Tab-separated table of C-alpha atoms in Angstrom:
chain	number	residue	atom	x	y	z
A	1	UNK	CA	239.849	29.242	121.566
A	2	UNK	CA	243.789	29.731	121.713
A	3	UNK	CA	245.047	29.792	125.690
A	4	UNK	CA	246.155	33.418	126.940
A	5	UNK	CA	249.934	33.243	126.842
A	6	UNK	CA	251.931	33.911	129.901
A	7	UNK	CA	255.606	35.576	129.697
A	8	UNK	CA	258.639	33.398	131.549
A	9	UNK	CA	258.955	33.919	134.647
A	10	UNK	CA	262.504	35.723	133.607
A	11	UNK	CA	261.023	37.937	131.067
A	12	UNK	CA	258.987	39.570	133.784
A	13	UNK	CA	262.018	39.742	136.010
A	14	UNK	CA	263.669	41.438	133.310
A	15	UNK	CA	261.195	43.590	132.657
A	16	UNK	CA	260.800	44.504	136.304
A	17	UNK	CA	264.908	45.746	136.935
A	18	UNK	CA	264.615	47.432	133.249
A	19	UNK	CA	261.824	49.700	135.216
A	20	UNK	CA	263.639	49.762	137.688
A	21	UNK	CA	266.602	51.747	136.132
A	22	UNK	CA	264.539	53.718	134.363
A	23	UNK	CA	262.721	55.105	137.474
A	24	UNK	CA	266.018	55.575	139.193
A	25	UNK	CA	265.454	52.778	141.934
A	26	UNK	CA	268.776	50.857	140.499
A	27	UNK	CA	271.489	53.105	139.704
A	28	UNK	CA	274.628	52.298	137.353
A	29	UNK	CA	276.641	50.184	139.490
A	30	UNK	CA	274.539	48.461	141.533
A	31	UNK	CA	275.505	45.016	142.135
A	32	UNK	CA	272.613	42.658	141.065
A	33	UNK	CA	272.968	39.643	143.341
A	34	UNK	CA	271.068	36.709	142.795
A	35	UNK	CA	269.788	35.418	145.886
A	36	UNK	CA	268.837	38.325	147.104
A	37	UNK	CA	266.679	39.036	144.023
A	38	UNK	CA	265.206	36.093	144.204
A	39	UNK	CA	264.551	36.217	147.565
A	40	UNK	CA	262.613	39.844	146.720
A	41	UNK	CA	260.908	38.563	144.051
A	42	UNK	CA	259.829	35.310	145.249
A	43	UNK	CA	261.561	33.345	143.061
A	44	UNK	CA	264.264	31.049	142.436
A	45	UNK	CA	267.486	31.848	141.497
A	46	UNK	CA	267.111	29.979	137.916
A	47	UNK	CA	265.049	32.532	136.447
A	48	UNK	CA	266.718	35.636	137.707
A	49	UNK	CA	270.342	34.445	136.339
A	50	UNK	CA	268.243	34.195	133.353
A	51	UNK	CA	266.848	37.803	133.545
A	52	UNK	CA	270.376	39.043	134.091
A	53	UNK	CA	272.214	37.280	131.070
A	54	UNK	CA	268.867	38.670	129.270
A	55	UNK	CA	270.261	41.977	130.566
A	56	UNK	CA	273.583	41.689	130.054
A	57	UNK	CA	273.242	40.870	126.401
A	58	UNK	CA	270.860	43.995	126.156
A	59	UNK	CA	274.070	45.328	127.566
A	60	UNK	CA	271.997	47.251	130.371
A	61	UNK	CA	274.112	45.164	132.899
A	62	UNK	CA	278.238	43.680	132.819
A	63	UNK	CA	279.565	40.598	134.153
A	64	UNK	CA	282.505	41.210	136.202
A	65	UNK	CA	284.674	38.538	138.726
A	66	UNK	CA	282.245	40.086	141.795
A	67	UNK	CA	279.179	39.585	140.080
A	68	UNK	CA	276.646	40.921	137.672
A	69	UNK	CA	276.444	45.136	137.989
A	70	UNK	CA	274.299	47.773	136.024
A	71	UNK	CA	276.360	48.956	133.509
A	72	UNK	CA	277.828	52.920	134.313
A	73	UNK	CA	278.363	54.058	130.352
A	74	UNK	CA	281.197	55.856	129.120
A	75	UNK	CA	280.725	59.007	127.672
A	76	UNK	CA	281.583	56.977	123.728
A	77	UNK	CA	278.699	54.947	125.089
A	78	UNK	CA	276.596	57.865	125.855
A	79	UNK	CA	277.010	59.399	122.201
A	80	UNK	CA	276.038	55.835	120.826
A	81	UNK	CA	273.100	55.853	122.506
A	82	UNK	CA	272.272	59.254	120.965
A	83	UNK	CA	273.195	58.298	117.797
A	84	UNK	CA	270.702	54.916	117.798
A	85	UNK	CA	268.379	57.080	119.019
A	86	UNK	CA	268.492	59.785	116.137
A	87	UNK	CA	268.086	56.878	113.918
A	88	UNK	CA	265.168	55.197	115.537
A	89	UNK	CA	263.061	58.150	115.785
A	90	UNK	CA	263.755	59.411	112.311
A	91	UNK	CA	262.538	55.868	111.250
A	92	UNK	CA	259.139	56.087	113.418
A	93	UNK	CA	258.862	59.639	111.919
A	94	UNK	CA	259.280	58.400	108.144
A	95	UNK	CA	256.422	55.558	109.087
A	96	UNK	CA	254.693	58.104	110.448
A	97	UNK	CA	254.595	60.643	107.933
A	98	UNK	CA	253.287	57.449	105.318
A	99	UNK	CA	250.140	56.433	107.330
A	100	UNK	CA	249.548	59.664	109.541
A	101	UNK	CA	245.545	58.349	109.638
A	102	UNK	CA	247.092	55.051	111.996
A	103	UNK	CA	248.456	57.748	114.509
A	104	UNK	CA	246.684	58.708	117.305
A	105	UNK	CA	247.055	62.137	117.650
A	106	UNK	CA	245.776	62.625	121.056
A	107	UNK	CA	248.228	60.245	122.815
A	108	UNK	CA	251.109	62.234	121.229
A	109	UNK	CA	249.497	65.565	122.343
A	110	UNK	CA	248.653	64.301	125.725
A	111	UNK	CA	252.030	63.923	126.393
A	112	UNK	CA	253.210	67.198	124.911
A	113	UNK	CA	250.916	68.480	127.349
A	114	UNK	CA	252.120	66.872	130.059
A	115	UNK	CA	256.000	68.074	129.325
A	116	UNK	CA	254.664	71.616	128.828
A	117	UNK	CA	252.938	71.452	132.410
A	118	UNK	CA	255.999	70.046	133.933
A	119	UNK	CA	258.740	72.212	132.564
A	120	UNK	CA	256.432	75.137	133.161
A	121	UNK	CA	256.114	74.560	136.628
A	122	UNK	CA	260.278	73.861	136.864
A	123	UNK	CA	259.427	70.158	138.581
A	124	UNK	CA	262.712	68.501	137.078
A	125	UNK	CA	261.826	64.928	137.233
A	126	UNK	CA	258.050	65.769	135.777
A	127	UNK	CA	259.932	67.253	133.141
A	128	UNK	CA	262.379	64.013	132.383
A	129	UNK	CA	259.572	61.688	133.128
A	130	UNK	CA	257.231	63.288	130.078
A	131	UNK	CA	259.974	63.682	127.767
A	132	UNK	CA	260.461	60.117	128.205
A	133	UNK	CA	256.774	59.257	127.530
A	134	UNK	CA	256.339	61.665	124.489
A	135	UNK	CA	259.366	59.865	122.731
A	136	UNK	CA	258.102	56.215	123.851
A	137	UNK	CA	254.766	57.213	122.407
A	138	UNK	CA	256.549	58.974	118.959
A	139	UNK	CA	257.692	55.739	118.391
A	140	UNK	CA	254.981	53.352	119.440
A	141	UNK	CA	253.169	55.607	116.813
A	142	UNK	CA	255.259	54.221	114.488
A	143	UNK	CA	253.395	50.601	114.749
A	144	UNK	CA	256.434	48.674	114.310
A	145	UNK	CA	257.042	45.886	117.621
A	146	UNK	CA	260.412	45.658	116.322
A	147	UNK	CA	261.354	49.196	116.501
A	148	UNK	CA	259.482	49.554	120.334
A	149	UNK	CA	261.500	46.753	121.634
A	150	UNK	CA	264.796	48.351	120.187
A	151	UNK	CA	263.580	51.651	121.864
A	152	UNK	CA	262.489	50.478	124.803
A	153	UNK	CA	266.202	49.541	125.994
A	154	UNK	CA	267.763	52.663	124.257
A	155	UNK	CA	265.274	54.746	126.626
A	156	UNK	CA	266.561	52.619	129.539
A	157	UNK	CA	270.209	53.410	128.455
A	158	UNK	CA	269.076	57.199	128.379
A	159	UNK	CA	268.213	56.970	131.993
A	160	UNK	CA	271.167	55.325	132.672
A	161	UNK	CA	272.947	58.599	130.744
A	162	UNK	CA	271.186	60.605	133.115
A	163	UNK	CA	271.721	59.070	136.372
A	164	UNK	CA	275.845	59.530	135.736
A	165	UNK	CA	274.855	63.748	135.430
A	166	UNK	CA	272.051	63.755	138.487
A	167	UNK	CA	272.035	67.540	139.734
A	168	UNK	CA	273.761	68.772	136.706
A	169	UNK	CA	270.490	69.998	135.221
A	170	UNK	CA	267.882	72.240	136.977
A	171	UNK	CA	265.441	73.633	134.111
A	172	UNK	CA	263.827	72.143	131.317
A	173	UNK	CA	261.316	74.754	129.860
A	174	UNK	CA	262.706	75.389	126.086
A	175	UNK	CA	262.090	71.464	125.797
A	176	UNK	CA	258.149	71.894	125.131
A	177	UNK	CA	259.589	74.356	122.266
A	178	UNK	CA	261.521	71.676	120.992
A	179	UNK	CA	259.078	68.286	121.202
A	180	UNK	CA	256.282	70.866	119.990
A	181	UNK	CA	258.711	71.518	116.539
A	182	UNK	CA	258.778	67.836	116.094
A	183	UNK	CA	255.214	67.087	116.564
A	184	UNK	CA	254.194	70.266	114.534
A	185	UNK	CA	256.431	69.011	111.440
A	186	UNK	CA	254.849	65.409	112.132
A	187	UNK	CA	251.130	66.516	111.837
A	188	UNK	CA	251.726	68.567	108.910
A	189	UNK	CA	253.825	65.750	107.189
A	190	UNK	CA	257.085	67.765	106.784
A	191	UNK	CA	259.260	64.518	106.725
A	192	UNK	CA	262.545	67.143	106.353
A	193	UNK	CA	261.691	69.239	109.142
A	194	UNK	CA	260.558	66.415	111.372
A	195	UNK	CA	264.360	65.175	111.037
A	196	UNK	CA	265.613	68.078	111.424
A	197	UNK	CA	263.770	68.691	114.412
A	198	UNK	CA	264.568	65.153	116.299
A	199	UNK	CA	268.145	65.549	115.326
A	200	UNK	CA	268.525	69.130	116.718
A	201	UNK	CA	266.873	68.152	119.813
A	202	UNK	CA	268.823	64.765	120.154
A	203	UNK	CA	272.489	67.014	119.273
A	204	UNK	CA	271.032	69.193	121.881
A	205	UNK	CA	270.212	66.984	124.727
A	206	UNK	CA	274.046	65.044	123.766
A	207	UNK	CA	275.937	68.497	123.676
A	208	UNK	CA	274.707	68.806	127.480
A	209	UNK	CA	274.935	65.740	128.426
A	210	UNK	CA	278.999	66.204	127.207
A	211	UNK	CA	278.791	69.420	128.826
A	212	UNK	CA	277.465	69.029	132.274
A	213	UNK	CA	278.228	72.079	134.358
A	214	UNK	CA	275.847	73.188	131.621
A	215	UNK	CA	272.039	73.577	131.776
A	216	UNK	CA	270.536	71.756	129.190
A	217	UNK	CA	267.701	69.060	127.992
A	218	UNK	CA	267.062	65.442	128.703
């Protein structure tokens, strides 16, 4: 029998503040100081300087002469992440659309379901919590590690997007129009319409994010 592997110490730690912007508990600019973190976590310091330079090359976090800080992106940054985005999705769309019987169906559904509740019911962070999950899942669906671990920081980034525009938005419910296009064009193996549909949404979401007195999508 092969032993059950255990992750570093650091990769958990990095795994851990990665959640931790994506929930909201760290915001863009928070200085990440060492000791303190390790005194949190119940660590030592060696494996949370690690976590950070993990970070930092993920570029989810900056080194500056005070210290180690979330990164705050620019609004070029913001577009890039939008951009990578488009193209990751697309791809777990194409991989999709070839083995549509490895989906499952239900997950992707499940969390339709869950953004329709949400943005029916106005509850705003619902609403950005299960459009994150129903693009997570779109792309786990694609059964590619690779392409998850790429996504999984771009989806951090997005959070970090929308932490810089917190308040600007206060309505969500033509997104369950929009994820329902892309999963409808999925399931019936419409490969042109499924891009079209992820890179309406994604110009969508980017036009309000550049726009922010504007109400608009996640």
């Amino acid at each position: 029998m092969e032993p059950i592997a255990r992750a570093p110490t650091a990769l958990i730690i990095a795994r851990r503040i990665r959640k931790a912007i994506l929930v909201g508990t760290l915001s863009p600019g928070t200085r990440m100081v060492e000791t303190r973190l390790a005194e949190q976590l119940g660590v030592s310091r060696a494996p949370v300087r690690e976590a950070l330079q993990r970070l930092i090359q993920e570029g989810l976090a900056i080194n500056k002469r005070r210290g180690v800080f979330i990164r705050e992106l620019t609004s070029e940054d913001v577009v890039d992440v939008y951009f990578a985005r488009t193209a990751c999705e697309t791809a777990a769309a194409d991989a999709i659309i070839e083995a549509p019987h490895d989906v499952d169906w239900d997950v992707l559904e499940a969390a339709l379901t869950s953004l329709e509740t949400a943005a029916v019911a106005s509850d705003w962070g619902s609403t950005l919590e299960a459009d994150r999950l129903f693009h997570e899942k779109l792309v786990e669906a694609a059964s590619s590690p690779r392409l998850t671990r790429m996504f999984a920081t771009l989806l951090v980034e997005t959070a970090i997007c929308l932490r810089r525009l917190e308040g600007a938005y206060t309505e969500g419910t033509h997104l369950a129009e929009e994820h329902r296009r892309i999963l409808t064009a999925l399931q019936a193996g419409d490969r042109d319409e499924a891009v079209r549909a992820i890179t309406a949404h994604m110009d969508d979401a980017l036009r309000h994010l550049t726009e922010p007195k504007v109400v608009g999508s996640p």
